[in-house]
Amino acid sequence: MAYYLRRTGINDLPPGLSLRIFFSGFVMAITPGKIGEVLKSLLLREVDGRASRVTAPIILAERLTDGIAMLFLASVGLVIFRYGVPVFATIAVIALCGFILLQQQRLIRWAIDAGARCAHFPASRTTAHLL
């Protein structure tokens, strides 16, 4: 998390506090998709006054690096056991395409704008409680 904090310009957070906030995310690791780790962003806002819109993407970046690590571990298993190569290759190609798409700022901005438009659609307000 410290690397991502530096990348967003948060350099003045004491290492001990950063470590405590990092480990606080483990409490929420059992939530679906580890979405509870957004708690770390809220703790940063409470402790340091940083806006959540700046620190919340750090959680997403951590999940992406976790995914890359899992692909690496799977590839090591493939080399050792030679099992599931087609499945791994398919997942690796999909992940690579996803990473390439995430680099396209125009596409991301379009998706965010489309999501914002859907949020203002009347049907989405009536069904939001179902999510």
Short mmCIF file of C-alpha atoms in Angstrom, two decimals:
data_model
loop_
_atom_site.label_atom_id
_atom_site.label_comp_id
_atom_site.label_asym_id
_atom_site.label_seq_id
_atom_site.Cartn_x
_atom_site.Cartn_y
_atom_site.Cartn_z
CA MET A 1 0.00 0.00 0.00
CA ALA A 2 2.89 2.37 0.70
CA TYR A 3 3.99 2.28 -2.95
CA TYR A 4 0.52 3.26 -4.11
CA LEU A 5 0.30 5.99 -1.50
CA ARG A 6 3.51 7.54 -2.80
CA ARG A 7 2.21 7.30 -6.37
CA THR A 8 -0.86 9.34 -5.37
CA GLY A 9 1.26 11.97 -3.64
CA ILE A 10 0.70 10.88 -0.05
CA ASN A 11 4.25 10.96 1.29
CA ASP A 12 3.75 12.30 4.80
CA LEU A 13 1.93 9.33 6.34
CA PRO A 14 4.01 7.81 9.16
CA PRO A 15 5.07 4.22 8.36
CA GLY A 16 3.54 2.85 11.57
CA LEU A 17 0.16 4.38 10.81
CA SER A 18 0.34 3.17 7.22
CA LEU A 19 1.09 -0.35 8.45
CA ARG A 20 -1.83 -0.30 10.92
CA ILE A 21 -4.22 0.87 8.21
CA PHE A 22 -2.90 -1.81 5.85
CA PHE A 23 -3.46 -4.57 8.41
CA SER A 24 -6.93 -3.23 9.24
CA GLY A 25 -7.95 -4.33 5.75
CA PHE A 26 -7.39 -7.97 6.72
CA VAL A 27 -10.38 -7.75 9.04
CA MET A 28 -12.60 -7.18 6.01
CA ALA A 29 -10.92 -9.81 3.80
CA ILE A 30 -13.85 -12.19 4.21
CA THR A 31 -16.31 -9.85 2.51
CA PRO A 32 -17.29 -10.79 -1.07
CA GLY A 33 -14.56 -9.66 -3.43
CA LYS A 34 -12.75 -8.13 -0.46
CA ILE A 35 -14.87 -5.03 -1.02
CA GLY A 36 -14.71 -4.40 2.72
CA GLU A 37 -11.10 -3.31 2.26
CA VAL A 38 -12.47 0.06 1.17
CA LEU A 39 -12.41 0.57 4.94
CA LYS A 40 -8.72 1.44 4.50
CA SER A 41 -9.67 4.37 2.32
CA LEU A 42 -12.18 5.56 4.90
CA LEU A 43 -9.59 5.23 7.67
CA LEU A 44 -7.15 7.34 5.67
CA ARG A 45 -9.84 9.97 5.29
CA GLU A 46 -10.56 9.96 9.02
CA VAL A 47 -6.93 9.93 10.16
CA ASP A 48 -5.27 12.11 7.55
CA GLY A 49 -8.15 13.98 5.91
CA ARG A 50 -7.41 12.56 2.46
CA ALA A 51 -10.34 12.41 0.06
CA SER A 52 -11.67 8.90 -0.53
CA ARG A 53 -11.78 9.55 -4.27
CA VAL A 54 -7.98 9.79 -4.16
CA THR A 55 -7.30 6.78 -1.94
CA ALA A 56 -10.07 4.34 -2.99
CA PRO A 57 -8.38 3.48 -6.31
CA ILE A 58 -5.43 2.20 -4.28
CA ILE A 59 -7.62 -0.72 -3.21
CA LEU A 60 -8.40 -1.51 -6.85
CA ALA A 61 -4.70 -1.38 -7.70
CA GLU A 62 -3.98 -3.81 -4.86
CA ARG A 63 -6.58 -6.23 -6.25
CA LEU A 64 -5.02 -5.97 -9.71
CA THR A 65 -1.57 -6.78 -8.34
CA ASP A 66 -3.10 -9.69 -6.42
CA GLY A 67 -4.52 -10.97 -9.71
CA ILE A 68 -1.15 -10.67 -11.42
CA ALA A 69 0.46 -12.56 -8.54
CA MET A 70 -2.14 -15.33 -8.85
CA LEU A 71 -1.45 -15.62 -12.58
CA PHE A 72 2.27 -15.87 -11.81
CA LEU A 73 1.70 -18.60 -9.21
CA ALA A 74 -0.54 -20.47 -11.64
CA SER A 75 2.13 -20.29 -14.31
CA VAL A 76 4.68 -21.77 -11.90
CA GLY A 77 2.23 -24.61 -11.23
CA LEU A 78 1.84 -25.15 -14.96
CA VAL A 79 5.57 -25.47 -15.44
CA ILE A 80 5.80 -27.99 -12.63
CA PHE A 81 2.65 -30.09 -13.24
CA ARG A 82 1.77 -29.44 -16.91
CA TYR A 83 -1.95 -29.46 -16.12
CA GLY A 84 -4.64 -26.99 -17.22
CA VAL A 85 -2.57 -25.13 -19.82
CA PRO A 86 -5.55 -24.23 -22.09
CA VAL A 87 -7.58 -22.86 -19.17
CA PHE A 88 -4.65 -20.84 -17.87
CA ALA A 89 -3.85 -19.49 -21.33
CA THR A 90 -7.46 -18.37 -21.77
CA ILE A 91 -7.51 -16.62 -18.40
CA ALA A 92 -4.12 -15.00 -19.07
CA VAL A 93 -5.29 -13.65 -22.44
CA ILE A 94 -8.51 -12.29 -20.92
CA ALA A 95 -6.53 -10.66 -18.10
CA LEU A 96 -4.06 -9.15 -20.55
CA CYS A 97 -6.90 -7.74 -22.66
CA GLY A 98 -8.47 -6.33 -19.50
CA PHE A 99 -5.23 -4.62 -18.49
CA ILE A 100 -4.86 -3.15 -21.97
CA LEU A 101 -8.44 -1.86 -21.87
CA LEU A 102 -7.83 -0.28 -18.46
CA GLN A 103 -5.07 1.80 -20.04
CA GLN A 104 -7.49 3.40 -22.50
CA GLN A 105 -8.52 6.63 -20.77
CA ARG A 106 -11.20 7.54 -23.32
CA LEU A 107 -12.87 4.16 -22.87
CA ILE A 108 -12.74 4.40 -19.09
CA ARG A 109 -14.18 7.93 -19.14
CA TRP A 110 -16.95 6.76 -21.46
CA ALA A 111 -17.78 3.86 -19.10
CA ILE A 112 -17.83 6.18 -16.08
CA ASP A 113 -20.09 8.65 -17.91
CA ALA A 114 -22.38 5.81 -19.01
CA GLY A 115 -22.58 4.58 -15.42
CA ALA A 116 -23.40 8.08 -14.22
CA ARG A 117 -26.17 8.37 -16.82
CA CYS A 118 -27.59 5.03 -15.68
CA ALA A 119 -27.57 6.24 -12.09
CA HIS A 120 -29.94 9.04 -13.13
CA PHE A 121 -32.23 6.66 -15.00
CA PRO A 122 -35.51 6.31 -13.03
CA ALA A 123 -35.54 2.50 -13.14
CA SER A 124 -32.14 2.31 -11.50
CA ARG A 125 -33.42 4.17 -8.44
CA THR A 126 -36.29 1.78 -7.97
CA THR A 127 -34.11 -1.32 -8.32
CA ALA A 128 -31.04 -0.04 -6.47
CA HIS A 129 -32.18 -1.66 -3.24
CA LEU A 130 -32.03 -5.07 -4.93
CA LEU A 131 -28.27 -4.75 -5.44
#
